[in-house]
CSV table of C-alpha atoms in Angstrom, one decimal:
chain,number,residue,atom,x,y,z
A,21,MET,CA,-2.1,14.9,23.9
A,22,TYR,CA,-4.7,17.8,22.6
A,23,ASN,CA,-7.7,15.5,23.4
A,24,VAL,CA,-8.8,15.4,20.0
A,25,PRO,CA,-9.8,11.8,18.7
A,26,TYR,CA,-8.0,10.4,15.7
A,27,GLU,CA,-10.2,9.6,13.0
A,28,MET,CA,-8.8,7.7,9.8
A,29,ASN,CA,-8.1,9.5,6.5
A,30,LYS,CA,-11.3,9.1,4.4
A,31,VAL,CA,-11.6,9.2,0.6
A,32,ASN,CA,-14.8,9.6,-1.6
A,33,LYS,CA,-15.1,6.1,-3.0
A,34,GLU,CA,-17.3,7.4,-6.0
A,35,LYS,CA,-14.6,9.9,-7.3
A,36,LEU,CA,-12.0,7.2,-7.1
A,37,LEU,CA,-14.1,4.5,-8.7
A,38,PRO,CA,-13.1,5.5,-12.5
A,39,TYR,CA,-9.6,4.6,-11.6
A,40,SER,CA,-10.3,1.0,-10.5
A,41,THR,CA,-9.8,-1.9,-13.3
A,42,ARG,CA,-10.6,-5.3,-13.3
A,43,GLU,CA,-7.5,-6.0,-15.4
A,44,LYS,CA,-4.6,-5.7,-13.0
A,45,VAL,CA,-1.3,-4.9,-14.9
A,46,TYR,CA,1.0,-5.1,-11.9
A,47,ASP,CA,1.0,-7.4,-8.9
A,48,VAL,CA,2.4,-4.8,-6.6
A,49,CYS,CA,3.0,-1.1,-6.8
A,50,PHE,CA,4.7,1.3,-4.6
A,51,LEU,CA,5.0,5.2,-4.6
A,52,ALA,CA,7.0,7.4,-2.3
A,53,GLY,CA,9.6,9.7,-1.7
A,54,TYR,CA,13.2,8.2,-1.3
A,55,SER,CA,14.7,7.8,2.3
A,56,HIS,CA,17.4,5.5,3.4
A,57,SER,CA,15.3,3.7,6.1
A,58,ARG,CA,12.3,3.1,3.6
A,59,THR,CA,14.5,1.7,1.1
A,60,GLU,CA,16.0,-0.6,3.8
A,61,LEU,CA,12.5,-1.7,4.7
A,62,LEU,CA,11.9,-2.2,0.9
A,63,LYS,CA,14.8,-4.5,0.1
A,64,PRO,CA,13.9,-7.9,1.7
A,65,LEU,CA,10.1,-7.3,0.4
A,66,LEU,CA,11.4,-6.9,-3.1
A,67,ARG,CA,13.6,-9.9,-2.9
A,68,ARG,CA,10.6,-12.1,-1.9
A,69,PHE,CA,8.6,-10.4,-4.8
A,70,ARG,CA,11.6,-11.3,-7.1
A,71,GLN,CA,11.8,-14.9,-6.1
A,72,ALA,CA,7.7,-15.1,-6.5
A,73,LYS,CA,8.4,-13.6,-10.1
A,74,LEU,CA,5.8,-10.7,-9.3
A,75,LYS,CA,5.4,-7.8,-11.7
A,76,VAL,CA,6.2,-4.9,-9.6
A,77,LYS,CA,6.2,-1.2,-10.4
A,78,ILE,CA,8.3,1.4,-8.1
A,79,LEU,CA,8.2,4.9,-7.9
A,80,LEU,CA,10.6,6.2,-5.6
A,81,ILE,CA,11.0,10.0,-6.1
A,82,GLY,CA,14.6,11.2,-5.7
A,83,TYR,CA,16.0,7.7,-5.6
A,84,GLU,CA,19.4,7.9,-7.8
A,85,ALA,CA,20.1,4.5,-8.8
A,86,PRO,CA,18.2,2.9,-11.7
A,87,THR,CA,17.3,-0.4,-10.0
A,88,LEU,CA,16.6,-1.8,-6.4
A,89,GLU,CA,16.9,-5.4,-5.8
A,90,GLY,CA,16.4,-6.0,-9.6
A,91,TYR,CA,13.4,-3.9,-10.3
A,92,GLU,CA,13.7,-0.7,-12.2
A,93,ILE,CA,13.2,2.4,-10.4
A,94,ASP,CA,11.0,5.4,-11.6
A,95,ASN,CA,12.0,8.6,-9.7
A,96,LYS,CA,10.3,11.1,-11.5
A,97,ILE,CA,6.8,12.9,-9.7
A,98,ILE,CA,3.8,11.9,-11.4
A,99,SER,CA,0.0,13.4,-11.0
A,100,TYR,CA,-2.3,12.2,-8.5
A,101,GLU,CA,-4.5,11.0,-11.4
A,102,ASP,CA,-1.5,9.0,-12.6
A,103,TYR,CA,-0.8,7.7,-9.2
A,104,LEU,CA,-4.6,6.7,-8.7
A,105,LYS,CA,-4.4,4.6,-12.0
A,106,LEU,CA,-1.3,2.8,-11.0
A,107,VAL,CA,-2.9,1.6,-7.6
A,108,GLY,CA,-6.1,0.7,-9.5
A,109,ALA,CA,-4.1,-1.3,-12.1
A,110,SER,CA,-2.3,-3.0,-9.3
A,111,LYS,CA,-3.2,-6.2,-7.4
A,112,ALA,CA,-1.7,-4.6,-4.2
A,113,VAL,CA,0.2,-1.4,-2.9
A,114,ILE,CA,2.8,-1.3,-0.6
A,115,ASP,CA,2.2,0.9,2.5
A,116,LEU,CA,5.1,1.6,5.0
A,117,TRP,CA,5.3,3.6,7.9
A,118,ARG,CA,7.7,6.7,7.6
A,119,LEU,CA,8.6,7.8,11.3
A,120,ALA,CA,7.1,5.5,13.6
A,121,PRO,CA,4.9,2.4,13.7
A,122,ASP,CA,2.0,4.3,15.4
A,123,GLU,CA,2.1,7.3,13.4
A,124,GLY,CA,-1.2,7.1,11.9
A,125,TYR,CA,-2.3,5.9,8.5
A,126,SER,CA,-1.6,7.3,5.1
A,127,PHE,CA,-4.1,7.9,2.3
A,128,ARG,CA,-2.7,4.8,0.6
A,129,ILE,CA,-5.0,2.7,2.8
A,130,PRO,CA,-8.4,4.2,2.1
A,131,GLU,CA,-7.2,4.9,-1.5
A,132,ALA,CA,-6.6,1.1,-2.2
A,133,LEU,CA,-9.5,-0.1,-0.4
A,134,ALA,CA,-11.7,2.1,-2.6
A,135,LEU,CA,-9.8,1.1,-5.6
A,136,ASN,CA,-10.2,-2.9,-4.7
A,137,THR,CA,-6.4,-2.9,-4.3
A,138,LYS,CA,-4.8,-5.0,-1.6
A,139,ILE,CA,-2.3,-3.5,0.8
A,140,VAL,CA,0.8,-5.0,2.0
A,141,THR,CA,1.9,-3.0,5.1
A,142,ASN,CA,4.4,-3.0,8.0
A,143,ARG,CA,1.8,-1.1,10.2
A,144,PRO,CA,1.1,-3.5,13.2
A,145,ASP,CA,-2.0,-1.6,14.3
A,146,VAL,CA,-3.9,-2.1,10.9
A,147,ALA,CA,-5.0,-5.8,12.1
A,148,LEU,CA,-6.9,-4.1,14.8
A,149,GLU,CA,-8.9,-1.7,12.6
A,150,PRO,CA,-12.5,-2.7,11.4
A,151,PHE,CA,-11.6,-2.3,7.9
A,152,TYR,CA,-9.2,-5.2,8.2
A,153,ASP,CA,-9.5,-8.5,6.4
A,154,GLU,CA,-6.9,-11.1,5.4
A,155,SER,CA,-8.3,-10.8,1.7
A,156,ARG,CA,-7.3,-7.2,1.7
A,157,ILE,CA,-4.2,-6.4,4.1
A,158,LEU,CA,-1.0,-8.6,4.6
A,159,PHE,CA,1.2,-7.4,7.4
A,160,PHE,CA,5.2,-8.0,7.6
A,161,SER,CA,7.8,-6.8,9.7
A,162,LYS,CA,11.6,-7.6,10.2
A,163,GLU,CA,10.6,-9.8,13.0
A,164,LYS,CA,7.9,-11.2,10.5
A,165,PRO,CA,9.2,-11.3,6.9
A,166,LEU,CA,6.8,-12.6,4.2
A,167,SER,CA,7.5,-15.9,2.6
A,168,GLU,CA,7.1,-16.3,-1.3
A,169,THR,CA,4.1,-18.5,-0.4
A,170,GLU,CA,2.4,-15.9,1.8
A,171,ILE,CA,2.8,-13.4,-0.8
A,172,THR,CA,1.7,-15.7,-3.9
A,173,ASN,CA,-1.5,-17.0,-1.9
A,174,PHE,CA,-2.7,-13.3,-0.5
A,175,LEU,CA,-2.3,-12.1,-4.2
A,176,SER,CA,-4.7,-15.0,-5.2
A,177,ILE,CA,-7.4,-15.0,-2.9
A,178,PRO,CA,-10.2,-12.9,-3.8
A,179,PHE,CA,-10.3,-9.3,-2.5
A,180,ILE,CA,-13.4,-8.8,-0.4
A,181,PRO,CA,-14.5,-5.2,-0.7
A,182,ALA,CA,-14.4,-3.0,2.4
A,183,ASP,CA,-17.8,-2.1,4.0
A,184,ALA,CA,-19.3,1.0,2.4
A,185,SER,CA,-19.5,2.7,5.8
A,186,PHE,CA,-15.9,2.9,5.9
A,187,PHE,CA,-15.9,5.4,3.2
A,188,ASN,CA,-18.6,8.0,4.7
A,189,LEU,CA,-17.0,11.2,4.6
A,190,GLY,CA,-17.8,14.1,7.2
A,191,SER,CA,-19.1,14.3,10.7
A,192,LYS,CA,-21.7,11.9,12.0
A,193,LYS,CA,-24.9,14.0,13.3
């Protein structure tokens, strides 16, 4: 609309490395502000995670109920450092679009990739990105719900780190 080229959110991988751990405490984590539409997207995903017996940590800020699909909900705001520790200690992070599938990506994607954490997302265009790899990103939608087998296979395959150029900060001169 304004003739400004879109550029992916970037993070400083070197600054995030201290938050990455080899020992993953959780299979999957999710942190977001509560919205009804977001919760409706989460429910079928969480049912599959429960079937797969995954250890899931959910921080849903402003959510009033103590559980969602059998998982305990933490609804308190945490620091950015604690969020990074959570992502670094998880095998995968859930990333959901908020307003529309083509709204642009959140910082969760580069943060997760920098922390060697996989991504489970409903963003359809992510498969077209140069950082996409089946070892790092698993796509789902209402039309393509995940099976228990897809989830467990995805979490069990080794994570292939993204190319270092993906994390380059600043403009190219």
